[in-house]
């Protein structure tokens, strides 16, 4: 009897040890998930989630290129995903092992297929535009009743000068800023001509004195606290700034607009790097994120549109009706997407970006 008890306890102990051993390493954008989802996942599966965040594709890419990042799931944006797949940085994904992948809408899958042909290496996560987020009262104090609907607010130096005293942030994302700069200047947003990018760089250099910071996540808190009055930012993050201000009842009202000239629309996807060790755990978490209730939770928390077809029917009406989060056909017409640049052109853009940021 004693021996049996001993055996049983050894067995139980080993099961517990095995369960406790299961983990998945995730590297995701900051402010890009409902934290509750990860707790629910661990409670349900016993798989521990080790979760780190970044706020730029360049940071993620540097980690992947250095090799052995240790991550099982990462979340690159479309154009980066495309070139990283080509560089052999991701493992193929077997969609038949993801029962919930069929929840993704055909439009979102088609968008992702423009970066990952055949959808062999990735799963859509969230999609969004890049636009202008601003403090309603402070902008009104400087521009009066004038409608805020154009890139002119941030790309015309005379306008930006008027905003510099209340604080201007730009995303630290050359793809976003060069894309919208090309559009503002009336140039081809998929131009392959370095001269076009140099024109954008020249325009940005004129704006540089009025920009407090290039950063891709701090603008959420800075807008919400009233520390800055305008940012070129991403849709979901900008509305997170609005929610945070409302939660703190500080009377700060934040708005976000898709400029009338149009803007870049992007899509982030879940992918499993080569060298990832916890593959079945990665599949389990990806499938968990693709549940309708998870995607809904994510959109409610982050204000980013998820890729699921059904979501729009169950989300709160104020999110679905927000055309800056779920654009209607009219808004959609103003969107364009970005593809990776040829290496030589990418070098020019990277060099110009450093030049703009350093103000030299
Ligand atoms: C989340 C930012 C995700 C959008 N804070 C940029 N890929």
mmCIF file of C-alpha atoms and ligand atoms in Angstrom:
data_model
loop_
_atom_site.group_PDB
_atom_site.id
_atom_site.type_symbol
_atom_site.label_atom_id
_atom_site.label_comp_id
_atom_site.label_asym_id
_atom_site.label_seq_id
_atom_site.Cartn_x
_atom_site.Cartn_y
_atom_site.Cartn_z
ATOM 1 C CA UNK A 1 0.000 0.000 0.000
ATOM 2 C CA UNK A 2 2.791 2.368 1.000
ATOM 3 C CA UNK A 3 4.618 1.541 -2.196
ATOM 4 C CA UNK A 4 1.485 2.194 -4.273
ATOM 5 C CA UNK A 5 1.023 5.563 -2.595
ATOM 6 C CA UNK A 6 4.640 6.400 -3.302
ATOM 7 C CA UNK A 7 4.238 5.446 -6.978
ATOM 8 C CA UNK A 8 1.075 7.511 -7.285
ATOM 9 C CA UNK A 9 2.670 10.550 -5.744
ATOM 10 C CA UNK A 10 5.766 10.219 -7.937
ATOM 11 C CA UNK A 11 3.498 9.966 -10.964
ATOM 12 C CA UNK A 12 1.458 12.986 -9.917
ATOM 13 C CA UNK A 13 4.592 14.936 -9.229
ATOM 14 C CA UNK A 14 5.989 14.148 -12.688
ATOM 15 C CA UNK A 15 2.723 15.140 -14.391
ATOM 16 C CA UNK A 16 2.757 18.415 -12.511
ATOM 17 C CA UNK A 17 6.386 18.921 -13.466
ATOM 18 C CA UNK A 18 5.611 18.244 -17.120
ATOM 19 C CA UNK A 19 2.631 20.605 -17.033
ATOM 20 C CA UNK A 20 4.647 23.308 -15.307
ATOM 21 C CA UNK A 21 7.323 22.788 -17.936
ATOM 22 C CA UNK A 22 5.133 23.788 -20.807
ATOM 23 C CA UNK A 23 5.669 27.341 -21.906
ATOM 24 C CA UNK A 24 5.503 29.587 -24.910
ATOM 25 C CA UNK A 25 7.695 32.623 -25.568
ATOM 26 C CA UNK A 26 5.855 35.503 -27.188
ATOM 27 C CA UNK A 27 7.279 38.742 -28.591
ATOM 28 C CA UNK A 28 4.465 41.158 -29.459
ATOM 29 C CA UNK A 29 3.905 44.879 -29.948
ATOM 30 C CA UNK A 30 3.187 46.807 -26.740
ATOM 31 C CA UNK A 31 -0.476 47.611 -25.974
ATOM 32 C CA UNK A 32 -1.580 44.955 -28.434
ATOM 33 C CA UNK A 33 -3.425 42.305 -26.424
ATOM 34 C CA UNK A 34 -6.029 41.954 -23.690
ATOM 35 C CA UNK A 35 -3.845 40.686 -20.798
ATOM 36 C CA UNK A 36 -6.759 38.580 -19.560
ATOM 37 C CA UNK A 37 -6.404 36.346 -22.625
ATOM 38 C CA UNK A 38 -2.995 35.140 -21.556
ATOM 39 C CA UNK A 39 -4.202 34.349 -18.026
ATOM 40 C CA UNK A 40 -7.206 32.469 -19.418
ATOM 41 C CA UNK A 41 -4.939 30.526 -21.768
ATOM 42 C CA UNK A 42 -2.587 29.492 -18.954
ATOM 43 C CA UNK A 43 -5.472 28.516 -16.684
ATOM 44 C CA UNK A 44 -6.993 26.403 -19.417
ATOM 45 C CA UNK A 45 -3.869 24.712 -20.774
ATOM 46 C CA UNK A 46 -1.263 24.903 -18.022
ATOM 47 C CA UNK A 47 1.063 26.516 -20.572
ATOM 48 C CA UNK A 48 2.961 29.460 -19.121
ATOM 49 C CA UNK A 49 3.286 32.487 -21.410
ATOM 50 C CA UNK A 50 6.564 34.376 -21.293
ATOM 51 C CA UNK A 51 5.628 37.686 -22.846
ATOM 52 C CA UNK A 52 7.929 40.473 -24.077
ATOM 53 C CA UNK A 53 7.065 43.574 -26.065
ATOM 54 C CA UNK A 54 8.596 45.864 -28.693
ATOM 55 C CA UNK A 55 7.331 48.866 -30.578
ATOM 56 C CA UNK A 56 9.111 48.739 -33.914
ATOM 57 C CA UNK A 57 9.542 46.277 -36.746
ATOM 58 C CA UNK A 58 13.210 47.190 -36.856
ATOM 59 C CA UNK A 59 13.648 45.994 -33.254
ATOM 60 C CA UNK A 60 11.939 42.689 -34.021
ATOM 61 C CA UNK A 61 13.929 42.229 -37.223
ATOM 62 C CA UNK A 62 17.250 42.848 -35.459
ATOM 63 C CA UNK A 63 16.370 40.122 -32.923
ATOM 64 C CA UNK A 64 15.382 37.653 -35.637
ATOM 65 C CA UNK A 65 18.480 38.344 -37.710
ATOM 66 C CA UNK A 66 20.736 37.861 -34.711
ATOM 67 C CA UNK A 67 19.385 34.271 -34.667
ATOM 68 C CA UNK A 68 18.012 32.173 -31.814
ATOM 69 C CA UNK A 69 15.708 34.895 -30.577
ATOM 70 C CA UNK A 70 14.168 32.287 -28.284
ATOM 71 C CA UNK A 71 10.662 33.379 -29.274
ATOM 72 C CA UNK A 72 7.948 30.973 -30.402
ATOM 73 C CA UNK A 73 5.504 33.617 -31.674
ATOM 74 C CA UNK A 74 6.314 37.057 -33.078
ATOM 75 C CA UNK A 75 4.120 39.663 -34.781
ATOM 76 C CA UNK A 76 5.709 41.363 -37.819
ATOM 77 C CA UNK A 77 3.874 43.839 -40.059
ATOM 78 C CA UNK A 78 3.123 42.850 -43.674
ATOM 79 C CA UNK A 79 6.091 44.195 -45.618
ATOM 80 C CA UNK A 80 8.555 43.052 -42.945
ATOM 81 C CA UNK A 81 6.888 39.649 -42.822
ATOM 82 C CA UNK A 82 7.304 39.349 -46.592
ATOM 83 C CA UNK A 83 11.011 39.997 -46.622
ATOM 84 C CA UNK A 84 11.574 37.950 -43.471
ATOM 85 C CA UNK A 85 9.835 34.960 -45.056
ATOM 86 C CA UNK A 86 12.129 35.370 -48.079
ATOM 87 C CA UNK A 87 15.112 35.492 -45.746
ATOM 88 C CA UNK A 88 14.026 32.130 -44.292
ATOM 89 C CA UNK A 89 13.320 33.481 -40.815
ATOM 90 C CA UNK A 90 9.972 31.695 -40.326
ATOM 91 C CA UNK A 91 8.762 28.121 -40.201
ATOM 92 C CA UNK A 92 5.856 27.063 -42.369
ATOM 93 C CA UNK A 93 2.564 27.002 -40.436
ATOM 94 C CA UNK A 94 0.169 24.097 -40.801
ATOM 95 C CA UNK A 95 -3.259 25.736 -40.893
ATOM 96 C CA UNK A 96 -4.984 22.368 -40.545
ATOM 97 C CA UNK A 97 -3.716 22.389 -36.946
ATOM 98 C CA UNK A 98 -5.498 25.682 -36.304
ATOM 99 C CA UNK A 99 -9.204 24.936 -36.118
ATOM 100 C CA UNK A 100 -10.033 28.611 -35.559
ATOM 101 C CA UNK A 101 -8.121 29.904 -38.592
ATOM 102 C CA UNK A 102 -11.338 29.535 -40.543
ATOM 103 C CA UNK A 103 -12.785 32.369 -38.432
ATOM 104 C CA UNK A 104 -10.600 34.873 -40.282
ATOM 105 C CA UNK A 105 -12.439 36.890 -42.907
ATOM 106 C CA UNK A 106 -11.600 36.223 -46.587
ATOM 107 C CA UNK A 107 -10.739 39.929 -47.100
ATOM 108 C CA UNK A 108 -8.195 39.906 -44.297
ATOM 109 C CA UNK A 109 -6.726 36.620 -45.537
ATOM 110 C CA UNK A 110 -6.443 38.132 -49.027
ATOM 111 C CA UNK A 111 -4.676 41.178 -47.571
ATOM 112 C CA UNK A 112 -2.237 38.901 -45.743
ATOM 113 C CA UNK A 113 -1.703 36.789 -48.876
ATOM 114 C CA UNK A 114 -0.302 39.894 -50.590
ATOM 115 C CA UNK A 115 2.648 39.531 -48.192
ATOM 116 C CA UNK A 116 2.615 35.789 -47.525
ATOM 117 C CA UNK A 117 1.503 34.121 -50.766
ATOM 118 C CA UNK A 118 -0.549 31.005 -50.044
ATOM 119 C CA UNK A 119 -0.634 31.992 -46.355
ATOM 120 C CA UNK A 120 2.051 29.444 -45.658
ATOM 121 C CA UNK A 121 3.900 31.202 -42.854
ATOM 122 C CA UNK A 122 1.540 33.479 -40.969
ATOM 123 C CA UNK A 123 -1.868 34.162 -39.465
ATOM 124 C CA UNK A 124 -3.567 37.556 -39.512
ATOM 125 C CA UNK A 125 -3.711 39.337 -36.149
ATOM 126 C CA UNK A 126 -4.879 42.965 -36.413
ATOM 127 C CA UNK A 127 -5.066 45.686 -39.075
ATOM 128 C CA UNK A 128 -5.200 49.454 -38.944
ATOM 129 C CA UNK A 129 -4.432 52.812 -40.516
ATOM 130 C CA UNK A 130 -1.838 55.450 -39.699
ATOM 131 C CA UNK A 131 -3.277 58.900 -39.073
ATOM 132 C CA UNK A 132 -3.307 61.986 -36.896
ATOM 133 C CA UNK A 133 -4.146 61.764 -33.198
ATOM 134 C CA UNK A 134 -4.723 65.052 -31.409
ATOM 135 C CA UNK A 135 -5.897 66.863 -28.327
ATOM 136 C CA UNK A 136 -9.175 68.410 -29.441
ATOM 137 C CA UNK A 137 -9.057 71.460 -27.187
ATOM 138 C CA UNK A 138 -5.409 72.355 -27.786
ATOM 139 C CA UNK A 139 -5.762 72.078 -31.552
ATOM 140 C CA UNK A 140 -8.870 74.230 -31.459
ATOM 141 C CA UNK A 141 -7.004 76.856 -29.442
ATOM 142 C CA UNK A 142 -4.413 77.036 -32.232
ATOM 143 C CA UNK A 143 -6.451 76.424 -35.383
ATOM 144 C CA UNK A 144 -9.914 77.652 -34.377
ATOM 145 C CA UNK A 145 -12.856 75.996 -36.070
ATOM 146 C CA UNK A 146 -10.783 74.845 -39.037
ATOM 147 C CA UNK A 147 -11.480 71.195 -39.839
ATOM 148 C CA UNK A 148 -8.669 68.799 -38.975
ATOM 149 C CA UNK A 149 -8.805 66.471 -41.959
ATOM 150 C CA UNK A 150 -5.535 66.754 -43.842
ATOM 151 C CA UNK A 151 -1.876 65.734 -43.569
ATOM 152 C CA UNK A 152 -1.289 69.449 -44.003
ATOM 153 C CA UNK A 153 -1.707 69.810 -40.217
ATOM 154 C CA UNK A 154 1.529 67.927 -39.590
ATOM 155 C CA UNK A 155 3.391 68.163 -42.909
ATOM 156 C CA UNK A 156 3.119 71.901 -43.509
ATOM 157 C CA UNK A 157 5.893 73.522 -41.406
ATOM 158 C CA UNK A 158 3.762 76.638 -40.790
ATOM 159 C CA UNK A 159 1.123 74.468 -39.134
ATOM 160 C CA UNK A 160 3.504 72.275 -37.191
ATOM 161 C CA UNK A 161 5.319 75.345 -35.874
ATOM 162 C CA UNK A 162 2.053 76.404 -34.216
ATOM 163 C CA UNK A 163 1.834 73.028 -32.470
ATOM 164 C CA UNK A 164 5.409 72.691 -31.338
ATOM 165 C CA UNK A 165 4.790 74.425 -27.993
ATOM 166 C CA UNK A 166 2.121 71.890 -26.983
ATOM 167 C CA UNK A 167 4.125 68.863 -28.111
ATOM 168 C CA UNK A 168 4.411 66.855 -31.334
ATOM 169 C CA UNK A 169 5.380 63.182 -31.638
ATOM 170 C CA UNK A 170 5.897 61.241 -34.861
ATOM 171 C CA UNK A 171 5.974 57.446 -35.084
ATOM 172 C CA UNK A 172 9.495 56.079 -35.127
ATOM 173 C CA UNK A 173 8.634 54.080 -38.210
ATOM 174 C CA UNK A 174 10.276 55.015 -41.512
ATOM 175 C CA UNK A 175 7.808 52.911 -43.501
ATOM 176 C CA UNK A 176 4.814 54.799 -42.098
ATOM 177 C CA UNK A 177 6.299 58.281 -42.227
ATOM 178 C CA UNK A 178 7.869 57.954 -45.699
ATOM 179 C CA UNK A 179 4.663 56.396 -47.079
ATOM 180 C CA UNK A 180 2.417 59.177 -45.857
ATOM 181 C CA UNK A 181 5.034 61.755 -46.810
ATOM 182 C CA UNK A 182 5.010 60.449 -50.390
ATOM 183 C CA UNK A 183 1.227 60.628 -50.397
ATOM 184 C CA UNK A 184 1.202 64.184 -48.975
ATOM 185 C CA UNK A 185 3.644 65.332 -51.662
ATOM 186 C CA UNK A 186 1.489 63.706 -54.356
ATOM 187 C CA UNK A 187 4.169 61.140 -55.224
ATOM 188 C CA UNK A 188 3.698 57.447 -55.968
ATOM 189 C CA UNK A 189 3.481 55.643 -52.615
ATOM 190 C CA UNK A 190 5.151 52.583 -54.106
ATOM 191 C CA UNK A 191 7.806 54.624 -55.896
ATOM 192 C CA UNK A 192 11.093 52.906 -56.603
ATOM 193 C CA UNK A 193 12.825 56.186 -57.324
ATOM 194 C CA UNK A 194 15.281 57.283 -54.599
ATOM 195 C CA UNK A 195 14.737 60.938 -55.608
ATOM 196 C CA UNK A 196 11.136 60.705 -54.357
ATOM 197 C CA UNK A 197 12.289 59.531 -50.937
ATOM 198 C CA UNK A 198 14.855 62.335 -50.853
ATOM 199 C CA UNK A 199 12.033 64.811 -51.427
ATOM 200 C CA UNK A 200 10.190 63.385 -48.436
ATOM 201 C CA UNK A 201 13.381 63.546 -46.399
ATOM 202 C CA UNK A 202 13.835 67.223 -47.285
ATOM 203 C CA UNK A 203 10.231 67.911 -46.251
ATOM 204 C CA UNK A 204 10.762 66.072 -42.952
ATOM 205 C CA UNK A 205 13.952 67.986 -42.230
ATOM 206 C CA UNK A 206 11.961 71.217 -42.378
ATOM 207 C CA UNK A 207 9.539 69.787 -39.803
ATOM 208 C CA UNK A 208 12.244 68.425 -37.527
ATOM 209 C CA UNK A 209 12.626 71.517 -35.262
ATOM 210 C CA UNK A 210 8.957 71.219 -34.280
ATOM 211 C CA UNK A 211 8.965 67.499 -33.449
ATOM 212 C CA UNK A 212 9.598 66.689 -29.806
ATOM 213 C CA UNK A 213 10.138 62.970 -30.257
ATOM 214 C CA UNK A 214 10.049 60.057 -32.691
ATOM 215 C CA UNK A 215 8.520 57.204 -30.740
ATOM 216 C CA UNK A 216 5.990 54.483 -31.512
ATOM 217 C CA UNK A 217 4.348 53.791 -28.164
ATOM 218 C CA UNK A 218 4.900 56.671 -25.727
ATOM 219 C CA UNK A 219 2.422 58.883 -27.568
ATOM 220 C CA UNK A 220 -0.477 56.923 -26.062
ATOM 221 C CA UNK A 221 0.319 57.987 -22.514
ATOM 222 C CA UNK A 222 1.628 61.413 -23.553
ATOM 223 C CA UNK A 223 -1.612 62.295 -25.372
ATOM 224 C CA UNK A 224 -3.764 60.898 -22.568
ATOM 225 C CA UNK A 225 -1.918 62.954 -19.953
ATOM 226 C CA UNK A 226 -1.959 66.150 -22.005
ATOM 227 C CA UNK A 227 1.848 66.178 -22.352
ATOM 228 C CA UNK A 228 1.616 66.399 -26.139
ATOM 229 C CA UNK A 229 -1.124 67.692 -28.411
ATOM 230 C CA UNK A 230 -0.560 65.857 -31.670
ATOM 231 C CA UNK A 231 0.985 62.632 -32.951
ATOM 232 C CA UNK A 232 1.253 60.734 -36.163
ATOM 233 C CA UNK A 233 0.071 57.440 -34.757
ATOM 234 C CA UNK A 234 -1.775 54.192 -35.343
ATOM 235 C CA UNK A 235 -5.559 54.022 -35.092
ATOM 236 C CA UNK A 236 -5.928 51.616 -32.162
ATOM 237 C CA UNK A 237 -3.227 53.236 -30.062
ATOM 238 C CA UNK A 238 -4.754 56.669 -30.632
ATOM 239 C CA UNK A 239 -8.124 55.468 -29.380
ATOM 240 C CA UNK A 240 -6.378 53.824 -26.436
ATOM 241 C CA UNK A 241 -5.107 57.329 -25.612
ATOM 242 C CA UNK A 242 -8.720 58.530 -25.730
ATOM 243 C CA UNK A 243 -9.855 55.714 -23.403
ATOM 244 C CA UNK A 244 -7.024 56.350 -20.952
ATOM 245 C CA UNK A 245 -7.860 60.049 -20.768
ATOM 246 C CA UNK A 246 -11.531 59.224 -20.184
ATOM 247 C CA UNK A 247 -10.665 56.719 -17.471
ATOM 248 C CA UNK A 248 -8.656 59.326 -15.607
ATOM 249 C CA UNK A 249 -11.474 61.919 -16.015
ATOM 250 C CA UNK A 250 -8.934 64.616 -16.794
ATOM 251 C CA UNK A 251 -11.165 66.397 -19.316
ATOM 252 C CA UNK A 252 -8.774 65.649 -22.144
ATOM 253 C CA UNK A 253 -10.488 64.678 -25.356
ATOM 254 C CA UNK A 254 -8.441 62.849 -27.978
ATOM 255 C CA UNK A 255 -9.492 62.392 -31.570
ATOM 256 C CA UNK A 256 -7.917 60.450 -34.442
ATOM 257 C CA UNK A 257 -8.515 61.064 -38.127
ATOM 258 C CA UNK A 258 -7.703 59.398 -41.418
ATOM 259 C CA UNK A 259 -6.485 62.364 -43.522
ATOM 260 C CA UNK A 260 -8.455 63.065 -46.688
ATOM 261 C CA UNK A 261 -5.369 62.560 -48.899
ATOM 262 C CA UNK A 262 -5.361 58.937 -47.772
ATOM 263 C CA UNK A 263 -3.012 56.842 -45.712
ATOM 264 C CA UNK A 264 -1.192 53.577 -45.315
ATOM 265 C CA UNK A 265 -3.167 50.574 -44.097
ATOM 266 C CA UNK A 266 -1.151 47.860 -42.390
ATOM 267 C CA UNK A 267 -1.649 44.344 -41.126
ATOM 268 C CA UNK A 268 0.286 42.530 -38.425
ATOM 269 C CA UNK A 269 0.539 38.756 -38.448
ATOM 270 C CA UNK A 270 1.460 35.957 -36.075
ATOM 271 C CA UNK A 271 4.462 33.909 -37.177
ATOM 272 C CA UNK A 272 6.726 31.247 -35.696
ATOM 273 C CA UNK A 273 10.460 31.911 -36.106
ATOM 274 C CA UNK A 274 12.841 29.246 -37.295
ATOM 275 C CA UNK A 275 14.476 27.740 -34.234
ATOM 276 C CA UNK A 276 11.367 28.097 -32.055
ATOM 277 C CA UNK A 277 11.260 25.237 -29.582
ATOM 278 C CA UNK A 278 7.719 25.223 -28.200
ATOM 279 C CA UNK A 279 5.817 24.509 -31.376
ATOM 280 C CA UNK A 280 2.700 22.753 -30.101
ATOM 281 C CA UNK A 281 2.378 25.431 -27.408
ATOM 282 C CA UNK A 282 2.680 28.121 -30.104
ATOM 283 C CA UNK A 283 -0.119 26.476 -32.104
ATOM 284 C CA UNK A 284 -2.265 26.253 -28.975
ATOM 285 C CA UNK A 285 -1.859 29.953 -28.220
ATOM 286 C CA UNK A 286 -2.384 31.064 -31.839
ATOM 287 C CA UNK A 287 -5.582 29.043 -31.996
ATOM 288 C CA UNK A 288 -6.681 30.529 -28.676
ATOM 289 C CA UNK A 289 -6.165 34.043 -30.095
ATOM 290 C CA UNK A 290 -8.340 33.120 -33.072
ATOM 291 C CA UNK A 291 -11.379 32.287 -30.949
ATOM 292 C CA UNK A 292 -14.167 34.792 -31.565
ATOM 293 C CA UNK A 293 -14.323 35.702 -27.873
ATOM 294 C CA UNK A 294 -10.537 36.289 -27.740
ATOM 295 C CA UNK A 295 -10.495 38.489 -30.833
ATOM 296 C CA UNK A 296 -13.428 40.437 -29.475
ATOM 297 C CA UNK A 297 -11.661 40.935 -26.151
ATOM 298 C CA UNK A 298 -8.541 42.086 -28.001
ATOM 299 C CA UNK A 299 -10.387 44.657 -30.076
ATOM 300 C CA UNK A 300 -12.299 45.950 -27.065
ATOM 301 C CA UNK A 301 -9.049 46.432 -25.142
ATOM 302 C CA UNK A 302 -6.761 47.729 -27.900
ATOM 303 C CA UNK A 303 -9.186 49.405 -30.320
ATOM 304 C CA UNK A 304 -7.440 47.646 -33.194
ATOM 305 C CA UNK A 305 -9.606 45.797 -35.717
ATOM 306 C CA UNK A 306 -9.076 42.042 -35.575
ATOM 307 C CA UNK A 307 -9.144 39.767 -38.583
ATOM 308 C CA UNK A 308 -12.226 37.739 -37.726
ATOM 309 C CA UNK A 309 -15.285 37.800 -39.924
ATOM 310 C CA UNK A 310 -17.814 37.487 -37.136
ATOM 311 C CA UNK A 311 -16.357 40.058 -34.821
ATOM 312 C CA UNK A 312 -18.249 43.016 -36.209
ATOM 313 C CA UNK A 313 -21.557 41.435 -35.233
ATOM 314 C CA UNK A 314 -20.640 41.004 -31.585
ATOM 315 C CA UNK A 315 -18.435 44.034 -30.851
ATOM 316 C CA UNK A 316 -19.862 47.106 -29.078
ATOM 317 C CA UNK A 317 -21.562 49.360 -31.675
ATOM 318 C CA UNK A 318 -19.322 52.328 -30.864
ATOM 319 C CA UNK A 319 -16.254 50.366 -32.024
ATOM 320 C CA UNK A 320 -17.872 48.958 -35.169
ATOM 321 C CA UNK A 321 -19.339 52.354 -36.075
ATOM 322 C CA UNK A 322 -15.937 54.027 -35.702
ATOM 323 C CA UNK A 323 -14.821 54.326 -39.330
ATOM 324 C CA UNK A 324 -11.262 54.967 -38.223
ATOM 325 C CA UNK A 325 -11.171 51.459 -36.690
ATOM 326 C CA UNK A 326 -13.522 49.579 -39.027
ATOM 327 C CA UNK A 327 -13.376 51.727 -42.185
ATOM 328 C CA UNK A 328 -16.367 51.828 -44.521
ATOM 329 C CA UNK A 329 -15.944 51.391 -48.282
ATOM 330 C CA UNK A 330 -15.502 55.146 -48.777
ATOM 331 C CA UNK A 331 -12.664 55.370 -46.237
ATOM 332 C CA UNK A 332 -11.137 52.175 -47.612
ATOM 333 C CA UNK A 333 -10.722 53.872 -51.007
ATOM 334 C CA UNK A 334 -8.280 56.301 -49.457
ATOM 335 C CA UNK A 335 -6.022 53.550 -48.150
ATOM 336 C CA UNK A 336 -2.912 52.170 -49.783
ATOM 337 C CA UNK A 337 -0.547 49.444 -48.618
ATOM 338 C CA UNK A 338 3.227 49.167 -48.549
ATOM 339 C CA UNK A 339 5.457 46.462 -49.946
ATOM 340 C CA UNK A 340 9.096 45.868 -48.981
ATOM 341 C CA UNK A 341 11.632 48.141 -50.695
ATOM 342 C CA UNK A 342 14.520 46.812 -52.754
ATOM 343 C CA UNK A 343 17.659 46.582 -50.660
ATOM 344 C CA UNK A 344 19.419 49.579 -52.261
ATOM 345 C CA UNK A 345 16.374 51.790 -51.804
ATOM 346 C CA UNK A 346 15.872 50.551 -48.244
ATOM 347 C CA UNK A 347 19.429 51.677 -47.512
ATOM 348 C CA UNK A 348 18.644 55.175 -48.760
ATOM 349 C CA UNK A 349 15.499 55.328 -46.625
ATOM 350 C CA UNK A 350 17.301 54.064 -43.513
ATOM 351 C CA UNK A 351 20.083 56.621 -44.017
ATOM 352 C CA UNK A 352 17.607 59.467 -44.573
ATOM 353 C CA UNK A 353 15.551 58.417 -41.574
ATOM 354 C CA UNK A 354 18.615 58.603 -39.316
ATOM 355 C CA UNK A 355 19.436 61.993 -40.811
ATOM 356 C CA UNK A 356 15.910 63.318 -40.188
ATOM 357 C CA UNK A 357 15.758 62.041 -36.630
ATOM 358 C CA UNK A 358 19.158 63.341 -35.633
ATOM 359 C CA UNK A 359 18.320 66.716 -37.188
ATOM 360 C CA UNK A 360 21.593 66.841 -39.078
HETATM 361 C C1 LIG B 1 0.347 48.335 -31.014
HETATM 362 C C2 LIG B 1 0.931 48.797 -32.279
HETATM 363 C C3 LIG B 1 0.646 47.859 -33.341
HETATM 364 C C4 LIG B 1 0.565 48.518 -34.631
HETATM 365 N N1 LIG B 1 0.631 49.232 -29.965
HETATM 366 C C5 LIG B 1 1.902 48.598 -35.298
HETATM 367 N N2 LIG B 1 2.238 47.409 -35.918
#
